[in-house]
Amino acid sequence: FFLLNEDDDDDDRLRGLTKEQIDNLSTRNYGDVHTENERSKTCSVCINEYATGNKLRQLPCTHEFHIHCID
């Protein structure tokens, strides 16, 4: 999740979300809420399959990842 930065020469500018913004994104435990066969079963960041009880973070686009992979 990165904000657009038109001036690539300014490396001192903060990029991405703040910790507060990240903490406000939805989380859930894999296997607890949704029908898992309708969702991805693999984290696109680490390429590992989700296991029941893994904590996932959901982005506004509804993609989900292991919380430790994107925080």
Tab-separated table of C-alpha atoms in Angstrom:
chain	number	residue	atom	x	y	z
A	1	PHE	CA	0.000	0.000	0.000
A	2	PHE	CA	1.945	3.043	-1.173
A	3	LEU	CA	0.858	6.582	-1.818
A	4	LEU	CA	1.732	8.026	-5.196
A	5	ASN	CA	4.851	10.131	-5.110
A	6	GLU	CA	5.339	12.311	-8.165
A	7	ASP	CA	8.698	13.627	-6.952
A	8	ASP	CA	10.980	10.583	-6.732
A	9	ASP	CA	13.965	12.807	-5.891
A	10	ASP	CA	12.555	13.610	-2.429
A	11	ASP	CA	13.421	10.446	-0.456
A	12	ASP	CA	12.657	12.118	2.902
A	13	ARG	CA	8.900	12.060	2.311
A	14	LEU	CA	6.847	9.514	4.203
A	15	ARG	CA	5.478	6.778	1.948
A	16	GLY	CA	2.752	4.272	2.620
A	17	LEU	CA	0.221	4.184	5.421
A	18	THR	CA	0.792	5.313	8.976
A	19	LYS	CA	0.667	2.746	11.785
A	20	GLU	CA	-2.691	4.200	12.835
A	21	GLN	CA	-4.110	3.746	9.311
A	22	ILE	CA	-2.826	0.156	9.170
A	23	ASP	CA	-4.267	-0.613	12.614
A	24	ASN	CA	-7.681	0.630	11.424
A	25	LEU	CA	-7.861	-1.941	8.598
A	26	SER	CA	-10.074	-4.983	9.215
A	27	THR	CA	-8.628	-8.215	10.581
A	28	ARG	CA	-10.055	-11.694	10.987
A	29	ASN	CA	-8.975	-15.205	11.843
A	30	TYR	CA	-8.866	-17.556	8.865
A	31	GLY	CA	-11.627	-20.141	9.102
A	32	ASP	CA	-13.805	-18.205	11.547
A	33	VAL	CA	-16.048	-15.921	9.468
A	34	HIS	CA	-16.166	-16.383	5.686
A	35	THR	CA	-16.701	-19.432	3.530
A	36	GLU	CA	-13.067	-20.188	2.756
A	37	ASN	CA	-13.719	-21.816	-0.630
A	38	GLU	CA	-14.850	-18.389	-1.917
A	39	ARG	CA	-11.586	-16.687	-0.951
A	40	SER	CA	-7.927	-17.106	-1.694
A	41	LYS	CA	-6.274	-19.841	0.332
A	42	THR	CA	-2.731	-18.545	-0.174
A	43	CYS	CA	-1.047	-15.346	0.984
A	44	SER	CA	0.307	-13.550	-2.082
A	45	VAL	CA	3.155	-12.034	-0.072
A	46	CYS	CA	4.764	-15.138	1.465
A	47	ILE	CA	3.123	-17.697	-0.886
A	48	ASN	CA	2.131	-19.885	2.099
A	49	GLU	CA	-1.322	-21.383	2.473
A	50	TYR	CA	-3.515	-20.011	5.240
A	51	ALA	CA	-4.175	-22.288	8.203
A	52	THR	CA	-7.200	-22.174	10.483
A	53	GLY	CA	-6.639	-19.483	13.089
A	54	ASN	CA	-4.114	-17.436	11.057
A	55	LYS	CA	-4.744	-13.731	11.579
A	56	LEU	CA	-5.428	-11.944	8.270
A	57	ARG	CA	-5.616	-8.244	7.465
A	58	GLN	CA	-8.095	-7.107	4.814
A	59	LEU	CA	-7.259	-4.141	2.599
A	60	PRO	CA	-9.988	-1.775	1.317
A	61	CYS	CA	-9.879	-3.626	-2.039
A	62	THR	CA	-10.893	-6.790	-0.062
A	63	HIS	CA	-7.605	-8.620	-0.683
A	64	GLU	CA	-6.351	-10.398	2.427
A	65	PHE	CA	-2.863	-11.278	3.631
A	66	HIS	CA	-1.225	-12.659	6.773
A	67	ILE	CA	-1.158	-9.758	9.194
A	68	HIS	CA	2.594	-10.204	9.773
A	69	CYS	CA	3.273	-10.074	6.020
A	70	ILE	CA	1.872	-6.571	5.493
A	71	ASP	CA	2.103	-4.743	8.827
